[in-house]
XYZ file of C-alpha atoms in Angstrom:
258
model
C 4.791 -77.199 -7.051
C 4.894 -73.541 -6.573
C 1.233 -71.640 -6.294
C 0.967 -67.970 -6.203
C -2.127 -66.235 -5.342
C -2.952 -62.331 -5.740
C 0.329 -61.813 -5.074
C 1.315 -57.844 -5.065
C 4.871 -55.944 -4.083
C 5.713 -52.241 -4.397
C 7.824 -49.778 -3.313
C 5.175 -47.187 -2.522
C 1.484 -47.470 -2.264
C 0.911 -45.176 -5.549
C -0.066 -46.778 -8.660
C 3.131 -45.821 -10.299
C 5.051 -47.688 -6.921
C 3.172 -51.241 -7.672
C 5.343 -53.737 -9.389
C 3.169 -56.691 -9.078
C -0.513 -56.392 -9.142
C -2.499 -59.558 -8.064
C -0.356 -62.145 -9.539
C -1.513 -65.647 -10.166
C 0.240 -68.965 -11.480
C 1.230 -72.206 -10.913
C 4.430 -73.807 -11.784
C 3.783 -77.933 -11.965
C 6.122 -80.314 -10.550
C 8.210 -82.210 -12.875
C 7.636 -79.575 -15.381
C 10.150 -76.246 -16.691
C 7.837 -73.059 -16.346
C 9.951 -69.907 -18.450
C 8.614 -66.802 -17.176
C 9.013 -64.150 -19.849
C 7.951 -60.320 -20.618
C 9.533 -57.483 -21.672
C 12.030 -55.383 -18.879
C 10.830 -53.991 -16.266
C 7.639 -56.350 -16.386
C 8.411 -57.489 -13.015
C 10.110 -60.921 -13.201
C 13.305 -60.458 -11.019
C 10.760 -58.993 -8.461
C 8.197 -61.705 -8.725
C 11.127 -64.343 -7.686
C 12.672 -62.316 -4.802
C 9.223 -61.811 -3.300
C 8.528 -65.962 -3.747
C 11.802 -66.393 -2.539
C 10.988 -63.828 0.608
C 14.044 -61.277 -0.629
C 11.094 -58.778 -0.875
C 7.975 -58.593 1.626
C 4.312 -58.804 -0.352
C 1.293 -59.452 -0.066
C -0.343 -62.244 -1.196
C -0.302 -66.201 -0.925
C 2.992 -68.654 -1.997
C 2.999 -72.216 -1.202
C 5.566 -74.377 -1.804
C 4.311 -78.325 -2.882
C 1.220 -77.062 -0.632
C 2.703 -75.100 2.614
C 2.635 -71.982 3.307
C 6.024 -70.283 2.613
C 5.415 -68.520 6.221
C 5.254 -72.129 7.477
C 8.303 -73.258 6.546
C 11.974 -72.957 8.724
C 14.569 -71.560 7.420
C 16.534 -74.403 7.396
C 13.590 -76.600 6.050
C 13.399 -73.834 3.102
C 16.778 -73.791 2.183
C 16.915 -77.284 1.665
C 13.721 -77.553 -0.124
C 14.401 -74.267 -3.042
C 17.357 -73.451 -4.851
C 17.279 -69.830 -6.203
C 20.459 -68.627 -8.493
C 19.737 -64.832 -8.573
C 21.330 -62.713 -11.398
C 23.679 -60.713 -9.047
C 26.051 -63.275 -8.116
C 29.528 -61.356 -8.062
C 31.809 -63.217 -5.880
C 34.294 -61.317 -4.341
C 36.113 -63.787 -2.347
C 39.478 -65.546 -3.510
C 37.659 -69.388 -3.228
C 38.288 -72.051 -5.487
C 35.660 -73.364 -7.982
C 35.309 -76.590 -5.937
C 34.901 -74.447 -2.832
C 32.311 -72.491 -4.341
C 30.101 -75.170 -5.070
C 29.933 -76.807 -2.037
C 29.061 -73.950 -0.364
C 26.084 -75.137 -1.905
C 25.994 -78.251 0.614
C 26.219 -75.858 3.834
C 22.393 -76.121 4.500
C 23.069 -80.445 4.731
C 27.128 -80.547 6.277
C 27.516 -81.372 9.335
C 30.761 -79.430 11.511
C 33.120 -81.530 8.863
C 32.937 -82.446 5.236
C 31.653 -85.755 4.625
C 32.639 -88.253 1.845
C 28.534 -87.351 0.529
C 29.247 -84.245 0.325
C 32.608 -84.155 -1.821
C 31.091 -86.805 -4.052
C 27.838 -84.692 -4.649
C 30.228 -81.480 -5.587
C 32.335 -83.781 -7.923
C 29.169 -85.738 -9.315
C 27.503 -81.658 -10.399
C 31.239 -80.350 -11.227
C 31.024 -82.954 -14.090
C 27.485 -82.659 -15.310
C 28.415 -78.699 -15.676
C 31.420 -79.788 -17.656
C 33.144 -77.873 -14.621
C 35.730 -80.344 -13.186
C 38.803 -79.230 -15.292
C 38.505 -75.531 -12.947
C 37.784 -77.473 -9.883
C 40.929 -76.167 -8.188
C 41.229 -72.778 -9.795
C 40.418 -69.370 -8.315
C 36.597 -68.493 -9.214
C 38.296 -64.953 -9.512
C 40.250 -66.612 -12.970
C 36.880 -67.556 -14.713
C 35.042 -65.584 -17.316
C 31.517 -64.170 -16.431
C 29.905 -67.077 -18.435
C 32.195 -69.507 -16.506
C 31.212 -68.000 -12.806
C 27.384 -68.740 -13.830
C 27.667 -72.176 -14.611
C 29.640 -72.278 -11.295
C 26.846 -70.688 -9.431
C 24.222 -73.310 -11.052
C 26.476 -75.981 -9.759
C 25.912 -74.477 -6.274
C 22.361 -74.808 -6.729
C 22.335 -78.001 -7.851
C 24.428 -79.635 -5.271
C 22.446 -79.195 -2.518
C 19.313 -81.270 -4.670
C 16.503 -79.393 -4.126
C 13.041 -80.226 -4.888
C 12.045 -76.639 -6.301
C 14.509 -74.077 -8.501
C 14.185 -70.942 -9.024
C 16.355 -69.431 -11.532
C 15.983 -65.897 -12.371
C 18.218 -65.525 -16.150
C 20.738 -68.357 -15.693
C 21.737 -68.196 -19.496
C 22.226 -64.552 -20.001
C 26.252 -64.296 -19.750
C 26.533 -67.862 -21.688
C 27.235 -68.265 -25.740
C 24.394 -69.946 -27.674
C 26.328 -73.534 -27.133
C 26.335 -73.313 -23.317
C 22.705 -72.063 -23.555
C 21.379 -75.190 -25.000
C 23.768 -77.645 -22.863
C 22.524 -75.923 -19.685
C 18.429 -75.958 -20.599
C 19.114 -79.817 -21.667
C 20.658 -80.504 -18.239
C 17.556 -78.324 -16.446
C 15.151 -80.018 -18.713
C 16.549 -83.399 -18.056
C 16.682 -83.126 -14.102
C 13.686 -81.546 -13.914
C 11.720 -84.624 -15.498
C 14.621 -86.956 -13.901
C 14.099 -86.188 -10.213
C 10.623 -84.055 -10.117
C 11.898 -81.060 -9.870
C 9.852 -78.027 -9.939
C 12.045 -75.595 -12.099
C 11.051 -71.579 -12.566
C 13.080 -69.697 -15.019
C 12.811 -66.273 -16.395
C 14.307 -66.262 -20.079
C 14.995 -63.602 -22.702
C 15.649 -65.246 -25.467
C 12.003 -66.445 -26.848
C 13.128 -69.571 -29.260
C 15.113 -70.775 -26.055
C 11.934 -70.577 -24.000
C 9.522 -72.181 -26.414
C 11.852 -75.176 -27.331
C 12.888 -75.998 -23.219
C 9.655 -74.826 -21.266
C 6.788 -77.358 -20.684
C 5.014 -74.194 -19.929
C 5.123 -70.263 -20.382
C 3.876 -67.514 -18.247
C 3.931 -63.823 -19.952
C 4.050 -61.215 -17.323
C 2.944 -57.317 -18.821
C 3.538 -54.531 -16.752
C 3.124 -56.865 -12.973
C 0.338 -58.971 -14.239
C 0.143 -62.412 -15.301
C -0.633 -61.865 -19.165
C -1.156 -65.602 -19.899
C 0.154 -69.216 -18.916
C -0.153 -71.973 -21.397
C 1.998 -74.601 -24.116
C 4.461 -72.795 -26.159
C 2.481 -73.119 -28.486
C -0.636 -71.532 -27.314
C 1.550 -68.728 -25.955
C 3.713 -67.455 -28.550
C 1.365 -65.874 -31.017
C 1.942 -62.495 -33.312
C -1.024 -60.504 -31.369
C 0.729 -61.682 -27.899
C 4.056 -60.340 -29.585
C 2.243 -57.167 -30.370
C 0.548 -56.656 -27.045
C 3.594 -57.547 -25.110
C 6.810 -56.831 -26.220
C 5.563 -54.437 -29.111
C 7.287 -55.913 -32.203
C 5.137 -57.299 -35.251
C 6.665 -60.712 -35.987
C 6.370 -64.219 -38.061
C 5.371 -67.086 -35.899
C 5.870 -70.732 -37.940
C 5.783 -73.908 -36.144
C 8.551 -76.171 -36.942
C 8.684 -79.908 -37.704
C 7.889 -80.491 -34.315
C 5.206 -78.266 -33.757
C 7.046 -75.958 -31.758
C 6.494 -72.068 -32.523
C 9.725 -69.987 -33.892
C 9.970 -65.901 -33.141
C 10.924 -63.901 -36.200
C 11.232 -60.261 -35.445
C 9.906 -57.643 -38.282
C 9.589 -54.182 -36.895
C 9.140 -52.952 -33.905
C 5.981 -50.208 -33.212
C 6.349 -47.441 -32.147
C-alpha cells in the first residue's frame, strides 16, 4: 500500500513554483490505482517525489514505513518504478536489459533463478523472440515493453509506472493493462499508473485519482469518477458519459471550452 500525506514539491517557494500542493491518497494493495489529469497537473512529479527522484515535503509510506526508513537496498527490492525517460544508450541485448532488472537480488554471478525469472517475464511480454537482439534494433514501442520486463523481473511488491502505454498501438495497450491487472490481483501487488487515455483507465483501474493543477481532485470507482462536470472542471472538454453493458463509464469528447 502506498499512503501519501500533505505531500508538496516545488521548484521555488512562489505560488507559481508549487507543483504539488498538500497531496493526499492511497493506493490499496492488490488493487490498479490510474492517476490521471490533464498536462502539467503534476503526475510525473508526484511519482519522482514518492519515488525520492525529487525532495518534498510531506509523508509517504510504503505498506506502512516510512519511505525515510527504508535502505536503499531494502527499497529497491520492495518498488519497481518504469519512468517515461528510459532512452538506453548502451549496445546491450534485450535479455541483458532485463536482467539488469535482477541486480538489486544477484549475487557476484548469475544464478540459474535469475536467468529463469528473465526468461519466465521475456515470455509473458511476448518478448523472447528479441531476447538476443540489440535493444538499439527495437522500435520505441518495443524498448517499453522491454523496460516493463525490467521491472517486473525483479518481483516487487509495489509498481510505480508513470505512462507505460504511451509509445504502444491500441493492441499492445490492452495486452499490457491485462498482464498489470492480472499480476496485480495475482501476487498483491500494489500498482500506480498515470494514464492518458481515459477509456483505458476506466476499464483497467480498480480505482482513479484526478489530480488538477497539484491537488488531488478526487479518488473513487470509475464509475464515480468519470462524470461530464469532472470532464468540464478538469480537462475542459464537454463530453457524453454512457455506461456500458458492464457498468463501466465510456469518454466521448464533444467540444472543447474555451
Amino acid at each position: 500500500m502506498i499512503e501519501v500525506h500533505n505531500l508538496t514539491f516545488g521548484y521555488s517557494s512562489t505560488e507559481d513554483g508549487q507543483i504539488l500542493k498538500g497531496v493526499d491518497f492511497a493506493a490499496k494493495t492488490g488493487k490498479l490505482t490510474a492517476l490521471i489529469g490533464t498536462n502539467g497537473a503534476g503526475k510525473s512529479t508526484l511519482l519522482k517525489t514518492i519515488m525520492g527522484i525529487l525532495k518534498g515535503k510531506g509523508d509517504i509510506t510504503i505498506n506502512g514505513k516510512s519511505v525515510a526508513e527504508y535502505s536503499t537496498k531494502d527499497f529497491s527490492s520492495t518498488v519497481s518504478y518504469l519512468s517515461q525517460d528510459n532512452d538506453c544508450r548502451v549496445n546491450l541485448t534485450v535479455f541483458e536489459v532485463v536482467m539488469l532488472g535482477r541486480m538489486g537480488s544477484m549475487s557476484f554471478r548469475v544464478s540459474d533463478e535469475d536467468i529463469a525469472a528473465t526468461q519466465e517475464v521475456l515470455e509473458r511480454l511476448n518478448l523472447q523472440r528479441f531476447a538476443s537482439r540489440s535493444i538499439m534494433e527495437l522500435s520505441g514501442g518495443q524498448r517499453q515493453l522491454v523496460f516493463m520486463a525490467q521491472a517486473l523481473v525483479k518481483e516487487p511488491k509495489i509498481l510505480i509506472l508513470d505512462e507505460p502505454t504511451s509509445a504502444l498501438d491500441l493492441h499492445k495497450q490492452f495486452d499490457l493493462l491485462t498482464l498489470l491487472k492480472n499480476l496485480t490481483q495475482e501476487n498483491d501487488f500494489t500498482t500506480l499508473v498515470t494514464l492518458h487515455h481515459l477509456d483505458l483507465a476506466a476499464m483497467f483501474a480498480d480505482e482513479i485519482i484526478v489530480l488538477k493543477e497539484g491537488r488531488v481532485y478526487a479518488q473513487g470507482a470509475p464509475q464515480d469518477i468519470f462524470t461530464e462536470a469532472m470532464m468540464e472542471d478538469v480537462y475542459r472538454v464537454r463530453t457524453k458519459i454512457y455506461m456500458d453493458d458492464k457498468g463501466m463509464p465510456h469518454v466521448i469528447p464533444l467540444e472543447a471550452i474555451n
